[in-house]
């Protein structure tokens, strides 16, 4: 158990819909990262938050948005869903140690868009 | 740009044999960390081992060791005495001083045969 909690574990929805994925980081971790894993794209970094503020942005679509709340949990909002958004979405957290510490991953939220 | 390359899409190994999974990286940043993660079929990302760019000795964690060749920019994972439970996807990843996110390679699918 990594200590990172993601909900829901599985989600099936239709094209055009909107979903929210939730992540609770490990106790004490201030940084939260979101990754998308699809079959043909590998693990792609989406966005990072540190203590409530956006720290880095990757290949995140404009239809996607995220935020980190004062209690440090984070939400990833996916809207106007398309078939290609079907993927495993990971949240990870870390202590702010720059480049030396590992990221702890949640079990992922598997999104299926029909 | 920082990049991780894993050239072995799949590997098949006999149980109890040692296996080496290749990873090369590209970065101009002198401060970086190299990581290996295991992803079993259940989907979670499990941290295995870490090597820092300034570490003089190769990292080891139980049956896992990292063969770090800095001049060649390689960070191969060695699994000794492989077990059936080692069958999984393995990802090499890097963090560097310029960014806290993990950059992942495309992964190697390891299958251990009895």
mmCIF file with all atom_site columns, C-alpha atoms in Angstrom, chain A:
data_model
loop_
_atom_site.group_PDB
_atom_site.id
_atom_site.type_symbol
_atom_site.label_atom_id
_atom_site.label_alt_id
_atom_site.label_comp_id
_atom_site.label_asym_id
_atom_site.label_entity_id
_atom_site.label_seq_id
_atom_site.pdbx_PDB_ins_code
_atom_site.Cartn_x
_atom_site.Cartn_y
_atom_site.Cartn_z
_atom_site.occupancy
_atom_site.B_iso_or_equiv
_atom_site.pdbx_formal_charge
_atom_site.auth_seq_id
_atom_site.auth_comp_id
_atom_site.auth_asym_id
_atom_site.auth_atom_id
_atom_site.pdbx_PDB_model_num
ATOM 1   C CA . UNK A 1 1   ? 0.000   0.000  0.000   1.00 0.00 ? 1   UNK A CA 1
ATOM 2   C CA . UNK A 1 2   ? 1.604   3.239  -1.212  1.00 0.00 ? 2   UNK A CA 1
ATOM 3   C CA . UNK A 1 3   ? -0.580  5.442  0.968   1.00 0.00 ? 3   UNK A CA 1
ATOM 4   C CA . UNK A 1 4   ? -1.986  7.266  -2.063  1.00 0.00 ? 4   UNK A CA 1
ATOM 5   C CA . UNK A 1 5   ? -5.736  6.793  -2.507  1.00 0.00 ? 5   UNK A CA 1
ATOM 6   C CA . UNK A 1 6   ? -7.542  7.210  -5.783  1.00 0.00 ? 6   UNK A CA 1
ATOM 7   C CA . UNK A 1 7   ? -11.264 7.041  -6.430  1.00 0.00 ? 7   UNK A CA 1
ATOM 8   C CA . UNK A 1 8   ? -13.073 5.713  -8.308  1.00 0.00 ? 8   UNK A CA 1
ATOM 9   C CA . UNK A 1 9   ? -11.090 2.647  -9.327  1.00 0.00 ? 9   UNK A CA 1
ATOM 10  C CA . UNK A 1 10  ? -13.210 2.062  -12.396 1.00 0.00 ? 10  UNK A CA 1
ATOM 11  C CA . UNK A 1 11  ? -15.444 4.398  -14.341 1.00 0.00 ? 11  UNK A CA 1
ATOM 12  C CA . UNK A 1 12  ? -17.462 3.820  -17.488 1.00 0.00 ? 12  UNK A CA 1
ATOM 13  C CA . UNK A 1 13  ? -19.083 6.752  -19.207 1.00 0.00 ? 13  UNK A CA 1
ATOM 14  C CA . UNK A 1 14  ? -20.202 7.996  -22.595 1.00 0.00 ? 14  UNK A CA 1
ATOM 15  C CA . UNK A 1 15  ? -18.642 10.405 -25.049 1.00 0.00 ? 15  UNK A CA 1
ATOM 16  C CA . UNK A 1 16  ? -19.353 14.020 -24.285 1.00 0.00 ? 16  UNK A CA 1
ATOM 17  C CA . UNK A 1 17  ? -19.678 13.449 -20.559 1.00 0.00 ? 17  UNK A CA 1
ATOM 18  C CA . UNK A 1 18  ? -17.645 14.893 -17.703 1.00 0.00 ? 18  UNK A CA 1
ATOM 19  C CA . UNK A 1 19  ? -15.963 12.988 -14.887 1.00 0.00 ? 19  UNK A CA 1
ATOM 20  C CA . UNK A 1 20  ? -13.953 13.845 -11.806 1.00 0.00 ? 20  UNK A CA 1
ATOM 21  C CA . UNK A 1 21  ? -11.121 11.695 -10.484 1.00 0.00 ? 21  UNK A CA 1
ATOM 22  C CA . UNK A 1 22  ? -10.032 12.148 -6.907  1.00 0.00 ? 22  UNK A CA 1
ATOM 23  C CA . UNK A 1 23  ? -6.682  11.638 -5.231  1.00 0.00 ? 23  UNK A CA 1
ATOM 24  C CA . UNK A 1 24  ? -5.562  11.757 -1.617  1.00 0.00 ? 24  UNK A CA 1
ATOM 25  C CA . UNK A 1 25  ? -1.768  11.908 -1.302  1.00 0.00 ? 25  UNK A CA 1
ATOM 26  C CA . UNK A 1 26  ? 0.348   10.245 1.348   1.00 0.00 ? 26  UNK A CA 1
ATOM 27  C CA . UNK A 1 27  ? 0.265   11.969 4.689   1.00 0.00 ? 27  UNK A CA 1
ATOM 28  C CA . UNK A 1 28  ? 2.781   14.791 4.648   1.00 0.00 ? 28  UNK A CA 1
ATOM 29  C CA . UNK A 1 29  ? 3.340   14.850 0.891   1.00 0.00 ? 29  UNK A CA 1
ATOM 30  C CA . UNK A 1 30  ? 2.774   18.284 -0.578  1.00 0.00 ? 30  UNK A CA 1
ATOM 31  C CA . UNK A 1 31  ? 3.247   17.449 -4.266  1.00 0.00 ? 31  UNK A CA 1
ATOM 32  C CA . UNK A 1 32  ? 0.645   15.690 -6.366  1.00 0.00 ? 32  UNK A CA 1
ATOM 33  C CA . UNK A 1 33  ? 1.198   14.524 -9.926  1.00 0.00 ? 33  UNK A CA 1
ATOM 34  C CA . UNK A 1 34  ? -1.290  13.254 -12.469 1.00 0.00 ? 34  UNK A CA 1
ATOM 35  C CA . UNK A 1 35  ? -0.334  10.806 -15.202 1.00 0.00 ? 35  UNK A CA 1
ATOM 36  C CA . UNK A 1 36  ? -2.277  9.232  -18.038 1.00 0.00 ? 36  UNK A CA 1
ATOM 37  C CA . UNK A 1 37  ? -1.427  5.735  -19.220 1.00 0.00 ? 37  UNK A CA 1
ATOM 38  C CA . UNK A 1 38  ? -2.913  4.631  -22.494 1.00 0.00 ? 38  UNK A CA 1
ATOM 39  C CA . UNK A 1 39  ? -1.881  1.647  -24.587 1.00 0.00 ? 39  UNK A CA 1
ATOM 40  C CA . UNK A 1 40  ? -0.199  3.607  -27.336 1.00 0.00 ? 40  UNK A CA 1
ATOM 41  C CA . UNK A 1 41  ? 1.205   6.541  -25.358 1.00 0.00 ? 41  UNK A CA 1
ATOM 42  C CA . UNK A 1 42  ? 2.799   4.983  -22.314 1.00 0.00 ? 42  UNK A CA 1
ATOM 43  C CA . UNK A 1 43  ? 2.839   7.049  -19.122 1.00 0.00 ? 43  UNK A CA 1
ATOM 44  C CA . UNK A 1 44  ? 2.316   10.691 -19.900 1.00 0.00 ? 44  UNK A CA 1
ATOM 45  C CA . UNK A 1 45  ? 2.715   13.431 -17.340 1.00 0.00 ? 45  UNK A CA 1
ATOM 46  C CA . UNK A 1 46  ? -0.290  15.695 -17.160 1.00 0.00 ? 46  UNK A CA 1
ATOM 47  C CA . UNK A 1 47  ? 0.161   18.169 -14.323 1.00 0.00 ? 47  UNK A CA 1
ATOM 48  C CA . UNK A 1 48  ? 1.789   18.727 -10.933 1.00 0.00 ? 48  UNK A CA 1
ATOM 49  C CA . UNK A 1 49  ? 0.546   20.645 -7.922  1.00 0.00 ? 49  UNK A CA 1
ATOM 50  C CA . UNK A 1 50  ? 2.545   21.664 -4.907  1.00 0.00 ? 50  UNK A CA 1
ATOM 51  C CA . UNK A 1 51  ? 0.783   22.811 -1.774  1.00 0.00 ? 51  UNK A CA 1
ATOM 52  C CA . UNK A 1 52  ? -2.232  24.021 -3.697  1.00 0.00 ? 52  UNK A CA 1
ATOM 53  C CA . UNK A 1 53  ? -0.456  25.714 -6.568  1.00 0.00 ? 53  UNK A CA 1
ATOM 54  C CA . UNK A 1 54  ? 0.197   24.478 -10.058 1.00 0.00 ? 54  UNK A CA 1
ATOM 55  C CA . UNK A 1 55  ? 3.893   23.688 -10.374 1.00 0.00 ? 55  UNK A CA 1
ATOM 56  C CA . UNK A 1 56  ? 4.314   22.083 -13.796 1.00 0.00 ? 56  UNK A CA 1
ATOM 57  C CA . UNK A 1 57  ? 2.183   21.263 -16.759 1.00 0.00 ? 57  UNK A CA 1
ATOM 58  C CA . UNK A 1 58  ? 2.658   18.492 -19.283 1.00 0.00 ? 58  UNK A CA 1
ATOM 59  C CA . UNK A 1 59  ? 0.587   17.330 -22.202 1.00 0.00 ? 59  UNK A CA 1
ATOM 60  C CA . UNK A 1 60  ? -2.728  18.098 -20.587 1.00 0.00 ? 60  UNK A CA 1
ATOM 61  C CA . UNK A 1 61  ? -5.617  18.796 -22.913 1.00 0.00 ? 61  UNK A CA 1
ATOM 62  C CA . UNK A 1 62  ? -7.650  21.973 -22.536 1.00 0.00 ? 62  UNK A CA 1
ATOM 63  C CA . UNK A 1 63  ? -10.682 19.771 -21.825 1.00 0.00 ? 63  UNK A CA 1
ATOM 64  C CA . UNK A 1 64  ? -8.883  18.556 -18.702 1.00 0.00 ? 64  UNK A CA 1
ATOM 65  C CA . UNK A 1 65  ? -8.327  20.559 -15.564 1.00 0.00 ? 65  UNK A CA 1
ATOM 66  C CA . UNK A 1 66  ? -7.072  19.853 -12.085 1.00 0.00 ? 66  UNK A CA 1
ATOM 67  C CA . UNK A 1 67  ? -6.774  21.467 -8.705  1.00 0.00 ? 67  UNK A CA 1
ATOM 68  C CA . UNK A 1 68  ? -5.323  20.784 -5.289  1.00 0.00 ? 68  UNK A CA 1
ATOM 69  C CA . UNK A 1 69  ? -7.357  21.733 -2.275  1.00 0.00 ? 69  UNK A CA 1
ATOM 70  C CA . UNK A 1 70  ? -6.207  23.121 1.112   1.00 0.00 ? 70  UNK A CA 1
ATOM 71  C CA . UNK A 1 71  ? -6.363  19.622 2.623   1.00 0.00 ? 71  UNK A CA 1
ATOM 72  C CA . UNK A 1 72  ? -3.953  18.602 -0.198  1.00 0.00 ? 72  UNK A CA 1
ATOM 73  C CA . UNK A 1 73  ? -6.288  16.219 -1.965  1.00 0.00 ? 73  UNK A CA 1
ATOM 74  C CA . UNK A 1 74  ? -6.486  16.747 -5.695  1.00 0.00 ? 74  UNK A CA 1
ATOM 75  C CA . UNK A 1 75  ? -9.098  16.329 -8.374  1.00 0.00 ? 75  UNK A CA 1
ATOM 76  C CA . UNK A 1 76  ? -8.685  15.828 -12.103 1.00 0.00 ? 76  UNK A CA 1
ATOM 77  C CA . UNK A 1 77  ? -11.666 16.926 -14.158 1.00 0.00 ? 77  UNK A CA 1
ATOM 78  C CA . UNK A 1 78  ? -12.122 15.492 -17.625 1.00 0.00 ? 78  UNK A CA 1
ATOM 79  C CA . UNK A 1 79  ? -14.831 17.024 -19.799 1.00 0.00 ? 79  UNK A CA 1
ATOM 80  C CA . UNK A 1 80  ? -16.283 16.538 -23.286 1.00 0.00 ? 80  UNK A CA 1
ATOM 81  C CA . UNK A 1 81  ? -14.909 13.035 -23.139 1.00 0.00 ? 81  UNK A CA 1
ATOM 82  C CA . UNK A 1 82  ? -13.793 11.292 -26.287 1.00 0.00 ? 82  UNK A CA 1
ATOM 83  C CA . UNK A 1 83  ? -13.113 7.627  -26.990 1.00 0.00 ? 83  UNK A CA 1
ATOM 84  C CA . UNK A 1 84  ? -9.394  8.351  -26.958 1.00 0.00 ? 84  UNK A CA 1
ATOM 85  C CA . UNK A 1 85  ? -9.569  9.520  -23.347 1.00 0.00 ? 85  UNK A CA 1
ATOM 86  C CA . UNK A 1 86  ? -10.028 5.928  -22.245 1.00 0.00 ? 86  UNK A CA 1
ATOM 87  C CA . UNK A 1 87  ? -6.974  5.227  -20.129 1.00 0.00 ? 87  UNK A CA 1
ATOM 88  C CA . UNK A 1 88  ? -5.624  4.498  -16.694 1.00 0.00 ? 88  UNK A CA 1
ATOM 89  C CA . UNK A 1 89  ? -5.161  7.729  -14.768 1.00 0.00 ? 89  UNK A CA 1
ATOM 90  C CA . UNK A 1 90  ? -2.614  7.723  -11.988 1.00 0.00 ? 90  UNK A CA 1
ATOM 91  C CA . UNK A 1 91  ? -2.108  10.108 -9.172  1.00 0.00 ? 91  UNK A CA 1
ATOM 92  C CA . UNK A 1 92  ? 1.255   10.143 -7.421  1.00 0.00 ? 92  UNK A CA 1
ATOM 93  C CA . UNK A 1 93  ? 2.637   12.092 -4.512  1.00 0.00 ? 93  UNK A CA 1
ATOM 94  C CA . UNK A 1 94  ? 6.032   12.942 -3.135  1.00 0.00 ? 94  UNK A CA 1
ATOM 95  C CA . UNK A 1 95  ? 7.783   14.873 -0.452  1.00 0.00 ? 95  UNK A CA 1
ATOM 96  C CA . UNK A 1 96  ? 9.308   17.944 -2.040  1.00 0.00 ? 96  UNK A CA 1
ATOM 97  C CA . UNK A 1 97  ? 12.820  16.580 -2.416  1.00 0.00 ? 97  UNK A CA 1
ATOM 98  C CA . UNK A 1 98  ? 13.595  17.757 -5.914  1.00 0.00 ? 98  UNK A CA 1
ATOM 99  C CA . UNK A 1 99  ? 14.996  14.955 -7.978  1.00 0.00 ? 99  UNK A CA 1
ATOM 100 C CA . UNK A 1 100 ? 16.013  12.423 -5.377  1.00 0.00 ? 100 UNK A CA 1
ATOM 101 C CA . UNK A 1 101 ? 12.841  10.926 -3.970  1.00 0.00 ? 101 UNK A CA 1
ATOM 102 C CA . UNK A 1 102 ? 10.549  8.412  -5.565  1.00 0.00 ? 102 UNK A CA 1
ATOM 103 C CA . UNK A 1 103 ? 6.965   9.129  -6.452  1.00 0.00 ? 103 UNK A CA 1
ATOM 104 C CA . UNK A 1 104 ? 4.356   7.034  -4.688  1.00 0.00 ? 104 UNK A CA 1
ATOM 105 C CA . UNK A 1 105 ? 1.546   6.002  -6.988  1.00 0.00 ? 105 UNK A CA 1
ATOM 106 C CA . UNK A 1 106 ? -2.063  5.271  -6.291  1.00 0.00 ? 106 UNK A CA 1
ATOM 107 C CA . UNK A 1 107 ? -3.730  2.233  -7.817  1.00 0.00 ? 107 UNK A CA 1
ATOM 108 C CA . UNK A 1 108 ? -5.130  4.311  -10.645 1.00 0.00 ? 108 UNK A CA 1
ATOM 109 C CA . UNK A 1 109 ? -8.574  5.128  -11.979 1.00 0.00 ? 109 UNK A CA 1
ATOM 110 C CA . UNK A 1 110 ? -9.477  3.179  -15.078 1.00 0.00 ? 110 UNK A CA 1
ATOM 111 C CA . UNK A 1 111 ? -11.677 5.280  -17.339 1.00 0.00 ? 111 UNK A CA 1
ATOM 112 C CA . UNK A 1 112 ? -13.594 3.724  -20.185 1.00 0.00 ? 112 UNK A CA 1
ATOM 113 C CA . UNK A 1 113 ? -15.393 6.037  -22.592 1.00 0.00 ? 113 UNK A CA 1
ATOM 114 C CA . UNK A 1 114 ? -18.009 4.335  -24.762 1.00 0.00 ? 114 UNK A CA 1
#
